[in-house]
Amino acid sequence: MTTMQCVLDAQAKLAECPRWDEHTQTLYFVDIDAFKLHAYNTQLKTLETRIFDEEIGCFSLNEKGGFIAAFRTGVYTFADLHAPLQVYWLATYDKKTTRFNDGRCDAKGRFLAGTMYSPKDAFKGALHQFSQGQEKLIDQAAWTSNGLAFSPDNKIMYYSDTPNHVVYQFDYDLESGTASNKRIFIEFPRGNGRPDGAAVDMEGNYWSALYQGQRVVKISPAGDILEEYPVPATYPTMVAFGGPDMSTLFITTCRSAQTEEELKEFPQAGGIFAITVNTKGQYEPKFAG
Ligand SMILES: O=C1O[C@H](CS(=O)(=O)O)[C@@H](O)[C@H](O)[C@H]1O
């Protein structure tokens, strides 16, 4: 797949959190505004869907099977796609203005998930960490928590604040799960896309979906843009590596933000796009409990 293709015309309102399961060759993803979690088996080309009662922002696969997921009202586990939800942590923030958005597990299987504060008039979005039944606040200074990813040596944590066009780096201590020394990794100019969800490849490059930027950018560990991949949708939301050898880049997109004019230009907005790239992704850690 040397050119970008729509591999699933999902017509999703807000597809996010693409997550590859190498054991089943399945791409999971959410449609946040439709309250859905999808499982797309890329070999059988089958789509299985669960609809919840509220927004599901992000999730990770659980080592024990099933999922841990961050919703508007908190964090829950469930034993398989259709199993009942078990409360892990009930949100203590204002659920009318705030919901969970982006997240993933670190290499020790801790689940990190960040919130977005919809009024966007104060930095009330926060990054939380969930492990051993406990919740820990990692950072609180974003409008929209996004772009969470880890370097291959697990010493750097990336975290973006989309409306502010900034991706941050932290030093990350994997043993203790602590993040420190927050600094700007890259800041994008206004008016040409802002950094949404992301993934880091095996060489340490940070791949960022540029929301309202119609493209994905590959950024070196030093913060230089190395490559740009146009996407046939105005609002790419997140990327994930997958495929038989982890060199397929999957891209989720948003449909609901498209204007009528943009929909004419990009009728498959809301779909899942893919292209083969010249690097491989890291395998996604699972939740350890
Ligand atoms: O991840 C997300 O980011 C976007 C971008 S922004 O906050 O509007 O800048 C947001 O719209 C979307 O809802 C969310 O999932």
Coordinates of C-alpha atoms and ligand atoms in Angstrom, one line a residue:
M1 CA 0.0 0.0 0.0
T2 CA 2.3 2.7 -1.2
T3 CA -0.4 5.3 -1.5
M4 CA -2.9 6.2 1.2
Q5 CA -6.1 4.1 1.0
C6 CA -9.3 4.1 2.9
V7 CA -9.3 0.6 4.4
L8 CA -12.7 1.1 6.2
D9 CA -15.3 3.7 5.2
A10 CA -16.5 3.9 8.8
Q11 CA -18.3 7.2 8.4
A12 CA -17.4 7.8 12.1
K13 CA -18.3 11.0 13.8
L14 CA -15.0 11.1 15.6
A15 CA -12.8 8.1 15.2
E16 CA -9.9 8.0 17.6
C17 CA -7.6 5.6 19.5
P18 CA -6.7 3.1 16.7
R19 CA -5.1 0.2 18.5
W20 CA -3.5 -2.8 16.8
D21 CA -3.8 -6.4 18.2
E22 CA -1.1 -8.4 16.5
H23 CA -2.5 -11.7 17.8
T24 CA -5.8 -11.3 15.9
Q25 CA -4.7 -8.8 13.2
T26 CA -7.5 -6.6 14.5
L27 CA -7.6 -2.9 14.5
Y28 CA -9.7 -1.5 17.4
F29 CA -10.8 2.1 17.4
V30 CA -13.4 4.2 19.1
D31 CA -16.0 6.7 17.7
I32 CA -16.1 9.0 20.7
D33 CA -19.2 11.1 19.8
A34 CA -21.1 7.9 18.8
F35 CA -20.2 6.2 22.1
K36 CA -18.8 3.2 20.1
L37 CA -15.9 0.8 20.3
H38 CA -15.2 -1.0 17.1
A39 CA -13.1 -4.1 16.3
Y40 CA -12.1 -4.4 12.7
N41 CA -10.5 -7.8 11.8
T42 CA -8.3 -6.9 8.8
Q43 CA -8.0 -10.5 7.7
L44 CA -11.7 -11.5 7.8
K45 CA -12.7 -7.9 7.0
T46 CA -15.4 -8.1 9.7
L47 CA -16.5 -5.2 11.9
E48 CA -17.9 -5.8 15.4
T49 CA -19.2 -2.9 17.4
R50 CA -20.3 -2.1 21.0
I51 CA -22.4 1.0 21.8
F52 CA -22.0 2.4 25.3
D53 CA -24.1 4.9 27.2
E54 CA -21.5 7.7 27.0
E55 CA -18.3 8.8 25.2
I56 CA -15.4 6.4 25.2
G57 CA -12.2 8.4 24.8
C58 CA -9.5 5.8 24.8
F59 CA -8.7 2.3 25.9
S60 CA -6.0 -0.4 26.1
L61 CA -6.2 -4.1 25.8
N62 CA -5.9 -5.9 29.2
E63 CA -3.3 -8.7 29.8
K64 CA -6.1 -10.7 31.4
G65 CA -8.3 -10.3 28.3
G66 CA -10.8 -7.6 27.5
F67 CA -10.2 -3.9 28.0
I68 CA -9.6 -0.9 30.3
A69 CA -11.2 2.2 28.9
A70 CA -11.6 5.9 29.9
F71 CA -15.1 7.3 29.4
R72 CA -16.8 10.6 30.4
T73 CA -17.7 9.3 33.9
G74 CA -14.5 7.5 34.7
V75 CA -12.4 4.4 34.0
Y76 CA -13.8 1.0 33.6
T77 CA -12.7 -2.5 32.8
F78 CA -14.7 -5.1 30.8
A79 CA -13.8 -8.7 30.2
D80 CA -14.6 -8.8 26.5
L81 CA -16.2 -6.4 23.9
H82 CA -19.7 -7.1 25.2
A83 CA -19.1 -7.8 28.9
P84 CA -20.5 -5.6 31.7
L85 CA -18.4 -2.6 32.8
Q86 CA -16.6 -2.8 36.2
V87 CA -15.7 0.5 37.8
Y88 CA -12.0 1.2 38.2
W89 CA -12.1 4.9 39.0
L90 CA -15.1 7.3 39.1
A91 CA -14.3 10.8 37.8
T92 CA -13.9 13.5 40.4
Y93 CA -13.9 16.3 37.8
D94 CA -16.9 18.2 36.5
K95 CA -18.4 15.6 34.0
K96 CA -20.5 18.3 32.3
T97 CA -17.4 20.1 31.0
T98 CA -14.8 17.4 30.9
R99 CA -14.4 13.9 29.5
F100 CA -11.5 11.5 28.9
N101 CA -9.8 11.8 25.5
D102 CA -6.5 10.2 24.6
G103 CA -4.4 7.6 26.4
R104 CA -2.4 4.3 26.3
C105 CA -0.3 2.0 28.6
D106 CA 3.3 2.5 29.5
A107 CA 5.7 -0.5 29.1
K108 CA 5.0 -1.6 32.7
G109 CA 1.2 -1.8 31.9
R110 CA 0.1 1.3 33.7
F111 CA -2.8 3.0 31.9
L112 CA -2.4 6.7 31.4
A113 CA -5.3 8.7 30.1
G114 CA -5.9 12.5 29.7
T115 CA -9.0 14.6 29.8
M116 CA -10.2 17.4 27.7
Y117 CA -12.0 20.5 29.1
S118 CA -14.5 21.5 26.5
P119 CA -15.0 25.3 27.4
K120 CA -11.2 25.7 26.6
D121 CA -11.0 28.8 28.8
A122 CA -8.7 27.2 31.5
F123 CA -6.1 24.6 31.5
K124 CA -8.2 22.0 33.3
G125 CA -7.4 19.0 31.1
A126 CA -5.3 16.6 33.1
L127 CA -3.3 13.4 32.6
H128 CA -4.0 10.6 35.0
Q129 CA -2.3 7.3 35.6
F130 CA -4.1 4.1 36.7
S131 CA -2.3 1.1 38.2
Q132 CA -2.8 -1.4 41.0
G133 CA -6.3 0.0 41.6
Q134 CA -4.9 3.5 42.2
E135 CA -5.2 6.8 40.4
K136 CA -2.3 9.3 40.3
L137 CA -2.3 12.8 38.7
I138 CA 0.6 13.2 36.3
D139 CA 0.0 16.7 34.8
Q140 CA -2.8 19.3 34.8
A141 CA -2.2 22.1 32.3
A142 CA -4.0 21.2 29.0
W143 CA -7.2 22.2 27.2
T144 CA -7.3 18.9 25.3
S145 CA -5.0 16.1 26.5
N146 CA -3.7 14.3 23.4
G147 CA -0.7 12.7 21.7
L148 CA 0.4 10.5 24.6
A149 CA 3.3 8.2 23.5
F150 CA 6.6 6.8 24.8
S151 CA 10.1 6.5 23.3
P152 CA 11.4 3.0 22.6
D153 CA 13.7 3.2 25.6
N154 CA 10.8 4.4 27.7
K155 CA 12.8 7.4 29.0
I156 CA 10.7 10.0 27.2
M157 CA 6.9 10.6 27.5
Y158 CA 5.2 12.7 24.9
Y159 CA 1.9 14.6 25.6
S160 CA 0.2 17.2 23.4
D161 CA -2.3 20.0 24.0
T162 CA -4.1 20.1 20.7
P163 CA -5.8 23.6 20.8
N164 CA -2.5 25.1 21.9
H165 CA -0.6 23.5 19.0
V166 CA 2.1 22.1 21.4
V167 CA 3.6 18.7 22.0
Y168 CA 5.5 18.4 25.2
Q169 CA 8.2 16.0 26.3
F170 CA 8.8 14.7 29.9
D171 CA 11.5 12.6 31.3
Y172 CA 9.8 9.4 32.3
D173 CA 11.0 7.0 35.0
L174 CA 9.4 3.7 34.0
E175 CA 10.2 1.9 37.3
S176 CA 8.2 4.4 39.4
G177 CA 5.9 5.7 36.7
T178 CA 6.8 9.3 37.3
A179 CA 7.1 12.1 34.8
S180 CA 9.3 15.2 35.3
N181 CA 11.1 18.0 33.4
K182 CA 8.2 19.1 31.2
R183 CA 9.4 21.0 28.1
I184 CA 8.1 21.9 24.6
F185 CA 9.1 19.3 22.0
I186 CA 7.5 21.0 19.0
E187 CA 5.0 23.9 18.5
F188 CA 3.1 24.1 15.3
P189 CA 2.2 27.5 13.7
R190 CA -1.4 28.5 13.9
G191 CA -3.7 27.8 10.9
N192 CA -2.2 24.7 9.4
G193 CA -3.2 21.9 11.7
R194 CA -2.7 21.1 15.4
P195 CA -1.2 18.0 17.0
D196 CA -3.8 15.3 17.9
G197 CA -3.1 11.6 18.6
A198 CA 0.3 10.1 17.9
A199 CA 2.5 7.0 18.0
V200 CA 6.3 6.5 18.3
D201 CA 8.0 4.1 15.9
M202 CA 10.8 1.7 16.7
E203 CA 13.4 4.3 15.7
G204 CA 12.0 6.9 18.1
N205 CA 10.3 9.1 15.6
Y206 CA 7.0 10.7 16.8
W207 CA 4.1 10.4 14.2
S208 CA 1.5 13.0 14.9
A209 CA -2.0 13.4 13.2
L210 CA -2.6 17.1 12.5
Y211 CA -6.2 17.9 13.2
Q212 CA -7.5 20.4 10.7
G213 CA -4.2 19.9 8.9
Q214 CA -5.1 17.1 6.5
R215 CA -1.8 15.3 7.2
V216 CA 0.3 13.2 9.4
V217 CA 3.9 14.3 10.2
K218 CA 6.9 12.2 11.2
I219 CA 9.1 14.1 13.6
S220 CA 12.6 13.1 14.6
P221 CA 13.5 12.7 18.3
A222 CA 15.2 16.1 18.0
G223 CA 12.0 17.7 17.0
D224 CA 12.6 18.1 13.2
I225 CA 9.8 17.3 10.7
L226 CA 11.2 14.5 8.5
E227 CA 8.2 13.5 6.4
E228 CA 4.6 14.6 5.7
Y229 CA 1.7 12.3 4.6
P230 CA -1.4 14.0 3.2
V231 CA -4.6 12.4 4.4
P232 CA -7.9 12.7 2.4
A233 CA -9.8 14.2 5.4
T234 CA -9.5 17.6 7.0
Y235 CA -9.3 16.2 10.5
P236 CA -6.9 13.3 11.1
T237 CA -7.2 12.4 14.7
M238 CA -4.6 9.6 15.6
V239 CA -2.2 7.1 14.1
A240 CA -1.3 3.5 15.0
F241 CA 1.2 1.1 13.6
G242 CA 0.0 -2.4 12.7
G243 CA -0.2 -4.9 9.9
P244 CA 1.6 -8.3 9.6
D245 CA 5.0 -6.6 10.1
M246 CA 4.0 -3.4 12.0
S247 CA 4.9 -1.2 9.0
T248 CA 1.3 -0.2 8.2
L249 CA 0.3 3.2 9.5
F250 CA -3.4 3.4 10.3
I251 CA -5.0 6.8 10.6
T252 CA -8.3 7.6 12.2
T253 CA -10.3 10.7 11.1
C254 CA -13.2 12.9 12.1
R255 CA -16.3 13.4 10.0
S256 CA -18.6 15.5 12.2
A257 CA -16.3 18.6 12.1
Q258 CA -16.2 18.6 8.3
T259 CA -18.2 21.4 6.5
E260 CA -20.4 20.5 3.6
E261 CA -17.7 21.8 1.2
E262 CA -15.1 19.7 2.9
L263 CA -17.3 16.6 2.8
K264 CA -17.6 17.1 -1.0
E265 CA -13.8 17.1 -1.2
F266 CA -13.3 14.3 1.3
P267 CA -16.4 12.0 1.2
Q268 CA -14.6 9.3 3.2
A269 CA -13.8 11.5 6.1
G270 CA -14.6 9.6 9.3
G271 CA -12.9 6.5 7.7
I272 CA -9.8 4.6 8.6
F273 CA -6.9 5.2 6.2
A274 CA -3.7 3.3 5.8
I275 CA -0.3 3.4 4.1
T276 CA 2.8 1.3 4.3
V277 CA 5.7 3.3 5.7
N278 CA 9.5 2.8 5.7
T279 CA 9.7 2.0 9.5
K280 CA 8.0 -0.3 12.0
G281 CA 5.9 0.6 15.0
Q282 CA 6.3 -0.6 18.6
Y283 CA 4.0 -3.2 19.9
E284 CA 1.4 -1.7 22.2
P285 CA 1.8 -2.6 25.9
K286 CA -1.3 -4.1 27.6
F287 CA -2.8 -3.1 30.9
A288 CA -1.3 -5.1 33.8
G289 CA -3.9 -4.4 36.4
Ligands
LIG1 O1 -8.6 14.5 20.4 C1 -9.4 15.4 20.1 O2 -8.9 16.6 19.7 C2 -9.7 17.5 19.0 C3 -9.0 18.7 18.8 S1 -9.3 20.2 19.6 O3 -9.4 20.0 21.0 O4 -10.6 20.7 19.1 O5 -8.3 21.1 19.2 C4 -11.1 17.5 19.5 O6 -12.0 18.3 18.8 C5 -11.7 16.1 19.6 O7 -12.9 16.1 20.2 C6 -10.8 15.2 20.4 O8 -11.2 13.9 20.5

